[in-house]
mmCIF file with all atom_site columns, C-alpha atoms in Angstrom:
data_model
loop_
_atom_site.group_PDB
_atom_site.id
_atom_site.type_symbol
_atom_site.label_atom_id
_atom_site.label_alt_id
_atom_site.label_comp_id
_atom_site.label_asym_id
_atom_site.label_entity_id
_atom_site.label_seq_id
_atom_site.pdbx_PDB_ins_code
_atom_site.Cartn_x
_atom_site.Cartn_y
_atom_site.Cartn_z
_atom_site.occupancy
_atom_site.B_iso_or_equiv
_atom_site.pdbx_formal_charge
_atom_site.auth_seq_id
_atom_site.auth_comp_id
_atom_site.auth_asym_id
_atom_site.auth_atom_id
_atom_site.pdbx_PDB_model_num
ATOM 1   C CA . UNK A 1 1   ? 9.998   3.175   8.199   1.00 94.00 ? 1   UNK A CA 1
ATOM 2   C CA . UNK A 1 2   ? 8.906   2.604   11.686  1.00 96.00 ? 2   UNK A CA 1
ATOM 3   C CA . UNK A 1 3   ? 5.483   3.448   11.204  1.00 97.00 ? 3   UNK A CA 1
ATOM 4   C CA . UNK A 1 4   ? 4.763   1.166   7.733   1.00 97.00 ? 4   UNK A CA 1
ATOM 5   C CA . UNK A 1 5   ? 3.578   -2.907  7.436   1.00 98.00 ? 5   UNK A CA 1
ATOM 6   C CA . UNK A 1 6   ? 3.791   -5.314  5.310   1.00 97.00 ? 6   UNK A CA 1
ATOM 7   C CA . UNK A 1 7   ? 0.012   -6.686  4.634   1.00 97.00 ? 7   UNK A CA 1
ATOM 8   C CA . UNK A 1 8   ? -0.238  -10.356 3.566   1.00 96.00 ? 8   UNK A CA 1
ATOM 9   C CA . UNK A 1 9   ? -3.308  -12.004 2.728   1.00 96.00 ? 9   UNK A CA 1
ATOM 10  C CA . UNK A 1 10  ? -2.846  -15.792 2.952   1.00 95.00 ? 10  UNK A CA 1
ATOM 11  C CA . UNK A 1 11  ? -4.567  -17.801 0.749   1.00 93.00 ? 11  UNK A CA 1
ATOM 12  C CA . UNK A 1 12  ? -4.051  -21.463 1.561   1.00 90.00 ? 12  UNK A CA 1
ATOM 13  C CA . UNK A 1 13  ? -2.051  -23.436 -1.415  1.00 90.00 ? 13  UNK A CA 1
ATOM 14  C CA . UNK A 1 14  ? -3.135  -23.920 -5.014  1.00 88.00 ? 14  UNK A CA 1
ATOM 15  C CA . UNK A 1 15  ? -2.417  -26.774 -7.390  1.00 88.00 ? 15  UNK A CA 1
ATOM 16  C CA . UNK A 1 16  ? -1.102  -26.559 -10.441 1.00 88.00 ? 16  UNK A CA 1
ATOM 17  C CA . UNK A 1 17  ? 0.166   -29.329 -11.932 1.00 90.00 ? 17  UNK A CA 1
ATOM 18  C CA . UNK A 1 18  ? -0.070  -32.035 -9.508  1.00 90.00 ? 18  UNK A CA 1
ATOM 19  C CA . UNK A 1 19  ? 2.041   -29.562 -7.493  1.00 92.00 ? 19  UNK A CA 1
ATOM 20  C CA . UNK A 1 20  ? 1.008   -27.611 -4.432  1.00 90.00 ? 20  UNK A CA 1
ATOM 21  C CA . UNK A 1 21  ? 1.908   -23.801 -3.857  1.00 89.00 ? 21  UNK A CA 1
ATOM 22  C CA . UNK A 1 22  ? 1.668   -21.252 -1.121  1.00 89.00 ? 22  UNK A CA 1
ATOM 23  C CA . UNK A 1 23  ? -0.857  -18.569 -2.538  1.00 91.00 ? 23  UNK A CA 1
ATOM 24  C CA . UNK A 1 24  ? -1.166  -14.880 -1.364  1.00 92.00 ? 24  UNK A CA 1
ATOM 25  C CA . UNK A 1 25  ? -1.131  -11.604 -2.159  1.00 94.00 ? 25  UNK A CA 1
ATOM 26  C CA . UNK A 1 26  ? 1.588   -9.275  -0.362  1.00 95.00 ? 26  UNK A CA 1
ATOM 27  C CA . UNK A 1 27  ? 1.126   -5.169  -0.175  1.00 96.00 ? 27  UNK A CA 1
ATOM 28  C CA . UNK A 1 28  ? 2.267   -2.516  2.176   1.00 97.00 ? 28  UNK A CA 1
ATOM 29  C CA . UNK A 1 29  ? 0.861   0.062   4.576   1.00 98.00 ? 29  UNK A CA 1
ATOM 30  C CA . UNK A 1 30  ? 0.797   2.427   7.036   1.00 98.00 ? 30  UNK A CA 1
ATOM 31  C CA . UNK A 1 31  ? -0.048  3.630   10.137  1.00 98.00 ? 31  UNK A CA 1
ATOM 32  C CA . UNK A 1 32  ? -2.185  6.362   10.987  1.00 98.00 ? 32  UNK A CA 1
ATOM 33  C CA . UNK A 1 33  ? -3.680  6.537   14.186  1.00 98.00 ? 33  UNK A CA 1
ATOM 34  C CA . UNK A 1 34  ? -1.947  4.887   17.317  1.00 98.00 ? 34  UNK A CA 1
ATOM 35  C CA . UNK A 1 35  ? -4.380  2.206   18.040  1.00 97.00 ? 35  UNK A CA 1
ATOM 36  C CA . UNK A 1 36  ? -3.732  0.249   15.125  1.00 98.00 ? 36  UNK A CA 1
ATOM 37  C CA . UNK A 1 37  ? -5.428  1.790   12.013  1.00 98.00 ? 37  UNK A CA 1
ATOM 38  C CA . UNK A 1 38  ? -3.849  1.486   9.063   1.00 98.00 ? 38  UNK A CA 1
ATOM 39  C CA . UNK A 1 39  ? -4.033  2.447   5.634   1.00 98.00 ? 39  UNK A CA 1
ATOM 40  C CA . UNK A 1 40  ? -3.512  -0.034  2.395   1.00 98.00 ? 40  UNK A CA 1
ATOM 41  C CA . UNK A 1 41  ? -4.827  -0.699  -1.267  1.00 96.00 ? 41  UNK A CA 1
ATOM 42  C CA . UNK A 1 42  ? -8.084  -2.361  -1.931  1.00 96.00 ? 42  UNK A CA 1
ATOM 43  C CA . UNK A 1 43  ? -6.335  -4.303  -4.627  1.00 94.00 ? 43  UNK A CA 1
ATOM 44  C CA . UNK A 1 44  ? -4.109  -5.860  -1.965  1.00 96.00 ? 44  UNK A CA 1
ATOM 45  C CA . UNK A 1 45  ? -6.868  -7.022  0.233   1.00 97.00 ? 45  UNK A CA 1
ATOM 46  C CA . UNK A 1 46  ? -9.958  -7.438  -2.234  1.00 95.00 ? 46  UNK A CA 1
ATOM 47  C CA . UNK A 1 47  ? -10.482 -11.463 -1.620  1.00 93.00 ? 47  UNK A CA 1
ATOM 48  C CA . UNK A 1 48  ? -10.781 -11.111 2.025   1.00 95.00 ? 48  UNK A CA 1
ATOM 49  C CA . UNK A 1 49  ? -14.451 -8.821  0.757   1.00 95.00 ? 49  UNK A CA 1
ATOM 50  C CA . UNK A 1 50  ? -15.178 -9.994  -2.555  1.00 94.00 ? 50  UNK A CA 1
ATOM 51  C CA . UNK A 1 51  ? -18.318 -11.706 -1.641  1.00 91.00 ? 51  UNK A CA 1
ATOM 52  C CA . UNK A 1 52  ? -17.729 -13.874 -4.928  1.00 93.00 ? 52  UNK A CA 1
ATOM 53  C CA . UNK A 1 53  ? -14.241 -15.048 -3.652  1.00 90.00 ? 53  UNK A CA 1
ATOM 54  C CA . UNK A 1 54  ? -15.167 -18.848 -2.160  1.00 87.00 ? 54  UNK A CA 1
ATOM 55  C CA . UNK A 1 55  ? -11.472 -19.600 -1.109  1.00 86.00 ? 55  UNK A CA 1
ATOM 56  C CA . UNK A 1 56  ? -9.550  -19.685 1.638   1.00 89.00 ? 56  UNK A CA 1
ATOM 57  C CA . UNK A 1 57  ? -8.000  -16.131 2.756   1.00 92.00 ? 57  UNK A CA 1
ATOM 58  C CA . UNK A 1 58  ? -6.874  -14.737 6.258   1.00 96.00 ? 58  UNK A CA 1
ATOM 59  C CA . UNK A 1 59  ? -5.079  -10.864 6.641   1.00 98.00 ? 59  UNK A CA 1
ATOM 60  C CA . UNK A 1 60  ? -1.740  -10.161 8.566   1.00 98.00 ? 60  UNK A CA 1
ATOM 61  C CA . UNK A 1 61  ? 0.057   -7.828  8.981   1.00 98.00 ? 61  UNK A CA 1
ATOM 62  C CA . UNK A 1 62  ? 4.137   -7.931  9.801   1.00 97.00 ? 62  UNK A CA 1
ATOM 63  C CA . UNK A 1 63  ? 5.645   -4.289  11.657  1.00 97.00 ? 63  UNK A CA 1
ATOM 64  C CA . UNK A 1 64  ? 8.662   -3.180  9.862   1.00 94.00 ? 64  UNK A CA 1
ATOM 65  C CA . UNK A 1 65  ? 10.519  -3.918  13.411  1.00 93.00 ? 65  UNK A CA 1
ATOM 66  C CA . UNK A 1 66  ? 9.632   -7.337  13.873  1.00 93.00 ? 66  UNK A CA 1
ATOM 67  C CA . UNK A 1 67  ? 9.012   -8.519  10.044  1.00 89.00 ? 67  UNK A CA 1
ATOM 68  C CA . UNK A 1 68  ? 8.583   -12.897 11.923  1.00 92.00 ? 68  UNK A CA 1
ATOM 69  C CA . UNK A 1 69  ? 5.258   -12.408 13.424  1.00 96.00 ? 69  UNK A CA 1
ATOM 70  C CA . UNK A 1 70  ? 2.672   -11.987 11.929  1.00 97.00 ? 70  UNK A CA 1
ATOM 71  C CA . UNK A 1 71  ? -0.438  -10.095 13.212  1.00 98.00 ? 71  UNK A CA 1
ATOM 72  C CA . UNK A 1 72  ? -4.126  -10.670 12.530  1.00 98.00 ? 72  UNK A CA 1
ATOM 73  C CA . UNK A 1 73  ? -5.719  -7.750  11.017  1.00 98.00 ? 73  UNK A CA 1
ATOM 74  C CA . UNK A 1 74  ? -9.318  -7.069  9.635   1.00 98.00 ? 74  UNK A CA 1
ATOM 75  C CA . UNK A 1 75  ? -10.442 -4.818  7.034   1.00 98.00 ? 75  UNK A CA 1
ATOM 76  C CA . UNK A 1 76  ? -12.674 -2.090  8.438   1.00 98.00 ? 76  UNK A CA 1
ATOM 77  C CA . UNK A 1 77  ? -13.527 -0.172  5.152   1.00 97.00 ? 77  UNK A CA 1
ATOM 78  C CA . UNK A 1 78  ? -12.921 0.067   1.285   1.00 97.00 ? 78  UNK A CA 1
ATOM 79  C CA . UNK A 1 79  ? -13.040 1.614   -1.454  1.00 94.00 ? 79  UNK A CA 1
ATOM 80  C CA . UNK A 1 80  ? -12.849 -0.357  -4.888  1.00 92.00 ? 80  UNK A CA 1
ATOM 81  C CA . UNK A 1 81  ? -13.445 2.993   -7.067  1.00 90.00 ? 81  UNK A CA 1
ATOM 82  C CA . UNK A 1 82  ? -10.415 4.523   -5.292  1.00 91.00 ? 82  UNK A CA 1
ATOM 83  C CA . UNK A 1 83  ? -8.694  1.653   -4.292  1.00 93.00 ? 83  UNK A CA 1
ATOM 84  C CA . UNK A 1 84  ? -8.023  2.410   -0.851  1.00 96.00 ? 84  UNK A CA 1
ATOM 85  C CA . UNK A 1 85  ? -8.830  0.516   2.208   1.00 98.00 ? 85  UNK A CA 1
ATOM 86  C CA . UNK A 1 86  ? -8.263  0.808   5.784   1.00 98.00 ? 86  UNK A CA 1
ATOM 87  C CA . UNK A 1 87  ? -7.363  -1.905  7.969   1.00 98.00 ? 87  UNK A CA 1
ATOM 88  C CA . UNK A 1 88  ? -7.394  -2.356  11.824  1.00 98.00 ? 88  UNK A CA 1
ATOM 89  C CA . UNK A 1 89  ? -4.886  -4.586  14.192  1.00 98.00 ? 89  UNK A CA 1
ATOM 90  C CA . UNK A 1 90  ? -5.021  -5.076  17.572  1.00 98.00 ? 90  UNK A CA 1
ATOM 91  C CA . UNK A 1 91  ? -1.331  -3.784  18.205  1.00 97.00 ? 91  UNK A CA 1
ATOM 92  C CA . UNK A 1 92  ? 0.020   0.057   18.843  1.00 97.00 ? 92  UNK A CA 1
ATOM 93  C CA . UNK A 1 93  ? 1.473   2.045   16.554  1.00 97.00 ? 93  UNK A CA 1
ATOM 94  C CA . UNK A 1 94  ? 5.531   2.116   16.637  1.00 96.00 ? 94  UNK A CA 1
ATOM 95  C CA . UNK A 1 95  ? 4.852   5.698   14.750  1.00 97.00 ? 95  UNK A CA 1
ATOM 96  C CA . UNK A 1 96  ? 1.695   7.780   13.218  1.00 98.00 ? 96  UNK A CA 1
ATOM 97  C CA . UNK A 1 97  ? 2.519   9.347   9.501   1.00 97.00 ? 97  UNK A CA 1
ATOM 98  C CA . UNK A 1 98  ? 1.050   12.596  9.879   1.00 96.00 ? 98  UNK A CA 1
ATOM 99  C CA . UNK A 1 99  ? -1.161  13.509  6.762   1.00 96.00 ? 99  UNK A CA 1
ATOM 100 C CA . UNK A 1 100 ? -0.126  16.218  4.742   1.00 94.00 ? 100 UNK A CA 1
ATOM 101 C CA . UNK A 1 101 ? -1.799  17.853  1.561   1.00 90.00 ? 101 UNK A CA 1
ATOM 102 C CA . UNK A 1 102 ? -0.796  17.097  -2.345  1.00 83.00 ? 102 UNK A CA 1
ATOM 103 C CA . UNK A 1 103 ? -1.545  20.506  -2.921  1.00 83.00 ? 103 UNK A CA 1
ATOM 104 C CA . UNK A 1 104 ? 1.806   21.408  -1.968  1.00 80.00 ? 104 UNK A CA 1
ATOM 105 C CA . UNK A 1 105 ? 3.281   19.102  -4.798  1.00 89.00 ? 105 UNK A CA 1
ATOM 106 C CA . UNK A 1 106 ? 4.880   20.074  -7.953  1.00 92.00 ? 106 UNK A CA 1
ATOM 107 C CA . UNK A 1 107 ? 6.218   18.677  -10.692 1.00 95.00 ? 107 UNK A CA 1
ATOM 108 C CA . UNK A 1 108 ? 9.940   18.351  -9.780  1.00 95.00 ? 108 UNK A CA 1
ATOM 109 C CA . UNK A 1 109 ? 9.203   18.302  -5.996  1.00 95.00 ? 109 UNK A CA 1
ATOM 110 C CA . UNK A 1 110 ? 11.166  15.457  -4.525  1.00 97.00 ? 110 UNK A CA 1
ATOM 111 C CA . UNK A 1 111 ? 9.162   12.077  -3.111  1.00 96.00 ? 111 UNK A CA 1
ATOM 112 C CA . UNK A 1 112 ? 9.874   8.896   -0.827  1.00 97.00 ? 112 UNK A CA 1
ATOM 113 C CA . UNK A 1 113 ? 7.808   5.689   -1.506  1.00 96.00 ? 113 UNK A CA 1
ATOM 114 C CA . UNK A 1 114 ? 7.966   2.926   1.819   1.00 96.00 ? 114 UNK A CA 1
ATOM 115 C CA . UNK A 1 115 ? 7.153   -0.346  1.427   1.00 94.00 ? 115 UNK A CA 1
ATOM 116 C CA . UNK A 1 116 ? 7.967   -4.009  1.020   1.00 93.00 ? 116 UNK A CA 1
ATOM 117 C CA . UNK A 1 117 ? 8.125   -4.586  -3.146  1.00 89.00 ? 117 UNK A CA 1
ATOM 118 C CA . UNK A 1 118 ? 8.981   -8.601  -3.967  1.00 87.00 ? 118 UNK A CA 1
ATOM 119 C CA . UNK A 1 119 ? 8.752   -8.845  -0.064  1.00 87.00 ? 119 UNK A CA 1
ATOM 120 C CA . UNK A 1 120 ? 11.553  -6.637  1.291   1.00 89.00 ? 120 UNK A CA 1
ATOM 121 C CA . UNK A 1 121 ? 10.516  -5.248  4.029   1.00 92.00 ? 121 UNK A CA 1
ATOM 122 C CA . UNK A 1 122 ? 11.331  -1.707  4.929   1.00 92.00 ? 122 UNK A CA 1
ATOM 123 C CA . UNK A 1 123 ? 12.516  -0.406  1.673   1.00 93.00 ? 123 UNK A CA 1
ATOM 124 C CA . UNK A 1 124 ? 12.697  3.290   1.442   1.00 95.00 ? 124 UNK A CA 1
ATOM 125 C CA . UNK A 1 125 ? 13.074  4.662   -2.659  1.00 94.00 ? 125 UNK A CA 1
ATOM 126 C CA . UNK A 1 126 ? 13.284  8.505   -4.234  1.00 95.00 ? 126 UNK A CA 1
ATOM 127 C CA . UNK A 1 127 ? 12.427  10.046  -6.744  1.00 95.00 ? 127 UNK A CA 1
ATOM 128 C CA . UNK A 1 128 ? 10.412  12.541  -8.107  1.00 96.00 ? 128 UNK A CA 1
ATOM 129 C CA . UNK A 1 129 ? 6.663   13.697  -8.962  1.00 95.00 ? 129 UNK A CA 1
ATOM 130 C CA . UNK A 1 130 ? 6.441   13.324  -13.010 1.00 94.00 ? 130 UNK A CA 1
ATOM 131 C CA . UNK A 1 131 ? 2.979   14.603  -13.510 1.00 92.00 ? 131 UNK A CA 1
ATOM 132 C CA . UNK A 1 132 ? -0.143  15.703  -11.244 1.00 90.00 ? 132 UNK A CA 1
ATOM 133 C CA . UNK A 1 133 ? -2.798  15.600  -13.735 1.00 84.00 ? 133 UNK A CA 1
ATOM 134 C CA . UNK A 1 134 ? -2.986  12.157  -14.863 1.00 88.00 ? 134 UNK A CA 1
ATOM 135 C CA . UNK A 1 135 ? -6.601  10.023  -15.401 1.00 84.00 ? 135 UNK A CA 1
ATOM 136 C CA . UNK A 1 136 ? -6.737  6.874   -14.064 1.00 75.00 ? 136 UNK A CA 1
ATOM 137 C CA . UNK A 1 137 ? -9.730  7.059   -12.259 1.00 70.00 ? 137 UNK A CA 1
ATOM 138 C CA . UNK A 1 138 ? -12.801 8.092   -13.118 1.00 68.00 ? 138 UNK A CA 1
ATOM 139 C CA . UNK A 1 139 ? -13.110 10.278  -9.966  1.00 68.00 ? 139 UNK A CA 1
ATOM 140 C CA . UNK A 1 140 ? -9.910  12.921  -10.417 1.00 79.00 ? 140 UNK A CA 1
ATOM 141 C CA . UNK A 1 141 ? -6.895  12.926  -11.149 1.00 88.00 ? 141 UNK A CA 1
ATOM 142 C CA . UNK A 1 142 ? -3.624  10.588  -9.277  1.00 91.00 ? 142 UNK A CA 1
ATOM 143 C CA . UNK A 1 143 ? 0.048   11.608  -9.500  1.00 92.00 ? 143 UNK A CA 1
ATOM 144 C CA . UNK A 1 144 ? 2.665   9.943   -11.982 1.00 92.00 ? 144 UNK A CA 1
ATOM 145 C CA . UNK A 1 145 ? 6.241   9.498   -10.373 1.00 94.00 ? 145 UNK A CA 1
ATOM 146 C CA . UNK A 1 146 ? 9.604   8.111   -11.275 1.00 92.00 ? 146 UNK A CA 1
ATOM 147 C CA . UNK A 1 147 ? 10.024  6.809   -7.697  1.00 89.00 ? 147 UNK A CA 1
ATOM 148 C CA . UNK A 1 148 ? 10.637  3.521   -8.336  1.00 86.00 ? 148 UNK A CA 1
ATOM 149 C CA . UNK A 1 149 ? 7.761   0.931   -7.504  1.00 86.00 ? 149 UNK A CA 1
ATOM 150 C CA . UNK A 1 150 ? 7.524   -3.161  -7.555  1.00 84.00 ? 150 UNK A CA 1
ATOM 151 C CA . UNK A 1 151 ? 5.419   -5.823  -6.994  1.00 84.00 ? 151 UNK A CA 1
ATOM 152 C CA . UNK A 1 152 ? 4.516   -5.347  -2.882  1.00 89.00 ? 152 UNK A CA 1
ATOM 153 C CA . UNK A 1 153 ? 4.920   -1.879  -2.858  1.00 93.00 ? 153 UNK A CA 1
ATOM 154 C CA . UNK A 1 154 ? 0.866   -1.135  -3.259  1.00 94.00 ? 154 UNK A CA 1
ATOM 155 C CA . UNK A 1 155 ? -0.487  0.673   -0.449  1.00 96.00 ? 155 UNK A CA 1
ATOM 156 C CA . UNK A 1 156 ? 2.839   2.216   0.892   1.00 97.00 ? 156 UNK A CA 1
ATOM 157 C CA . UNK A 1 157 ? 3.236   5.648   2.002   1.00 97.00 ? 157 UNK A CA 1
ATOM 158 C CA . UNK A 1 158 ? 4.622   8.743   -0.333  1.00 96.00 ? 158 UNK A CA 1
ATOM 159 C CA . UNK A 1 159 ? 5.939   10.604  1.384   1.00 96.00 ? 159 UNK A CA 1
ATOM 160 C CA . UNK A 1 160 ? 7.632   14.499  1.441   1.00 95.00 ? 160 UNK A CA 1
ATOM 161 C CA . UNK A 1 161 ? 11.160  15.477  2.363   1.00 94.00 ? 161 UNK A CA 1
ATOM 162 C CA . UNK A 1 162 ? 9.209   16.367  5.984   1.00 93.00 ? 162 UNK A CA 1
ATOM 163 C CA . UNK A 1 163 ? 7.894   12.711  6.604   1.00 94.00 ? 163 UNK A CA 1
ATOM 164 C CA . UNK A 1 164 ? 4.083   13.887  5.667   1.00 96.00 ? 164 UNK A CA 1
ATOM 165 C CA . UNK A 1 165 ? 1.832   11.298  3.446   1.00 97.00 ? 165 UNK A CA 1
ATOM 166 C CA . UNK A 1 166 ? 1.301   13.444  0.440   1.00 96.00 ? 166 UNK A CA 1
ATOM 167 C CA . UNK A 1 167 ? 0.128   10.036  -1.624  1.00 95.00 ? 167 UNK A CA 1
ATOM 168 C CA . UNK A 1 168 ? -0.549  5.558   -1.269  1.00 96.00 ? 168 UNK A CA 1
ATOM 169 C CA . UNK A 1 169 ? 1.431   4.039   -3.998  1.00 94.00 ? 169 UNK A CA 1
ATOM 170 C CA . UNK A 1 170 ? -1.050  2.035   -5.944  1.00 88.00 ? 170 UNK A CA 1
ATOM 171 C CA . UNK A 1 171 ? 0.974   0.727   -9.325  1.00 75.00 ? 171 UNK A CA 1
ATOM 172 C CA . UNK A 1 172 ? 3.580   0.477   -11.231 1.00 66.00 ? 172 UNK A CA 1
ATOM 173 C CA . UNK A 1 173 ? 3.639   -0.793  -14.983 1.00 66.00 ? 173 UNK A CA 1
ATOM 174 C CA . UNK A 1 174 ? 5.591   -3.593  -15.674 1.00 63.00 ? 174 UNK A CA 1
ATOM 175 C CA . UNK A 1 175 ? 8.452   -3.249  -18.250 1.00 62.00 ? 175 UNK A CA 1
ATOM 176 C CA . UNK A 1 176 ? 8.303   0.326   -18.486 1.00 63.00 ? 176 UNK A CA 1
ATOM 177 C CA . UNK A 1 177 ? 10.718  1.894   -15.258 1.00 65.00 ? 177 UNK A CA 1
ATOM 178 C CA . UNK A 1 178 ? 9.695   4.782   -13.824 1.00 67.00 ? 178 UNK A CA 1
ATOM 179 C CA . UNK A 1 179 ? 6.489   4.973   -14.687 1.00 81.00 ? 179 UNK A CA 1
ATOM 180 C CA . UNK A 1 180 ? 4.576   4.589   -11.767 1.00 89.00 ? 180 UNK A CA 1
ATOM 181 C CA . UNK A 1 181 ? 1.231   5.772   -9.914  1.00 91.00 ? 181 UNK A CA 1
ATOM 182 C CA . UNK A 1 182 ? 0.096   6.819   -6.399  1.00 93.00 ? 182 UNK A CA 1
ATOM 183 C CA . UNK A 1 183 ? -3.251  8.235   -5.125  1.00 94.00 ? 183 UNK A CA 1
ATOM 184 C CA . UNK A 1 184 ? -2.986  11.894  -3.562  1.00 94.00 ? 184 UNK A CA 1
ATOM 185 C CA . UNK A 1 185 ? -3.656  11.740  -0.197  1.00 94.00 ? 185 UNK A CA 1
ATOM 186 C CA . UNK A 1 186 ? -7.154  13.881  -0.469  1.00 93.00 ? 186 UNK A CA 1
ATOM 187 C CA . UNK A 1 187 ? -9.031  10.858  -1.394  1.00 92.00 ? 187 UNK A CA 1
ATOM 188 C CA . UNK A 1 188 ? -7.789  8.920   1.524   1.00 91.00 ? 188 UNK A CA 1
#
């Protein structure tokens, strides 16, 4: 848990009604180098580089150790296609996920997702992987787990029963539990 962030991209307040609003969009992520790189979903940060977004929007992160302060961050890279991005803050690592290799994954082979769903920080679910082959992308294929997934969880680590990525959470479908998505770790 040590090693994952929350990622919050602040976007000012909206009105609606008369009424004003804190807006932003909240993810997860992870660590993978010790000076600060991190790994998220484009999805989660995509206003702070669509160049068509003309609002307000700063990116934080908050460690799962100190979940108050929040830490500038900038986005280094992305990829809309895949929906990955990576992410840099000027802070050093509490803990480095070591990459593994979704090759090693079966159907039946037991999963951890990490994250911060609704805004709970370090939450830590199970499950297991449902499928391997399924086409959401255009590019290949992403897994299909029961592990269960919410709102905040994009970007978080899957992880193995040894603590290696094998997959980024990147949805969940609404109304229907358990039937939820991540991106094997190959594309990262």
């Amino acid at each position: 848990i040590k090693g994952t962030v929350t990622v919050l991209v602040d976007k000012g307040i909206k009105i609606e009604k008369g009424m004003g609003f804190t807006d932003g969009v909240l993810g997860s992520g992870f660590f993978i180098s010790k000076d600060g790189y991190i790994v998220t979903n484009h999805h989660v940060i995509s206003d702070c580089v669509d160049p068509s977004y003309e609002g307000y929007s700063r990116l934080y992160i908050k460690l799962a150790e100190d979940t108050d302060t929040r830490i500038p961050a900038k986005v280094i890279g992305w990829d809309k296609t895949l929906d990955l991005a990576l992410l840099k803050a000027e802070v050093e690592a509490p803990y480095v996920f070591k990459l593994g290799s979704s090759d090693q994954l079966d159907v039946g082979t037991k999963v951890y997702a990490i994250g911060s769903p609704l805004g709970l920080e370090r939450t830590l679910t199970s499950g297991i992987i449902s499928a391997k082959d399924r086409k959401l992308f255009t590019v290949g294929d992403v897994f299909q787990v029961d592990t269960p997934v919410n709102s905040g969880n994009s970007g978080g680590p899957l992880i193995d029963e040894n603590g290696s990525v094998q997959a980024i959470v990147f949805a969940g479908i609404q109304n229907f539990q358990g039937l939820n998505f991540a991106i094997p770790v190959e594309y990262l």
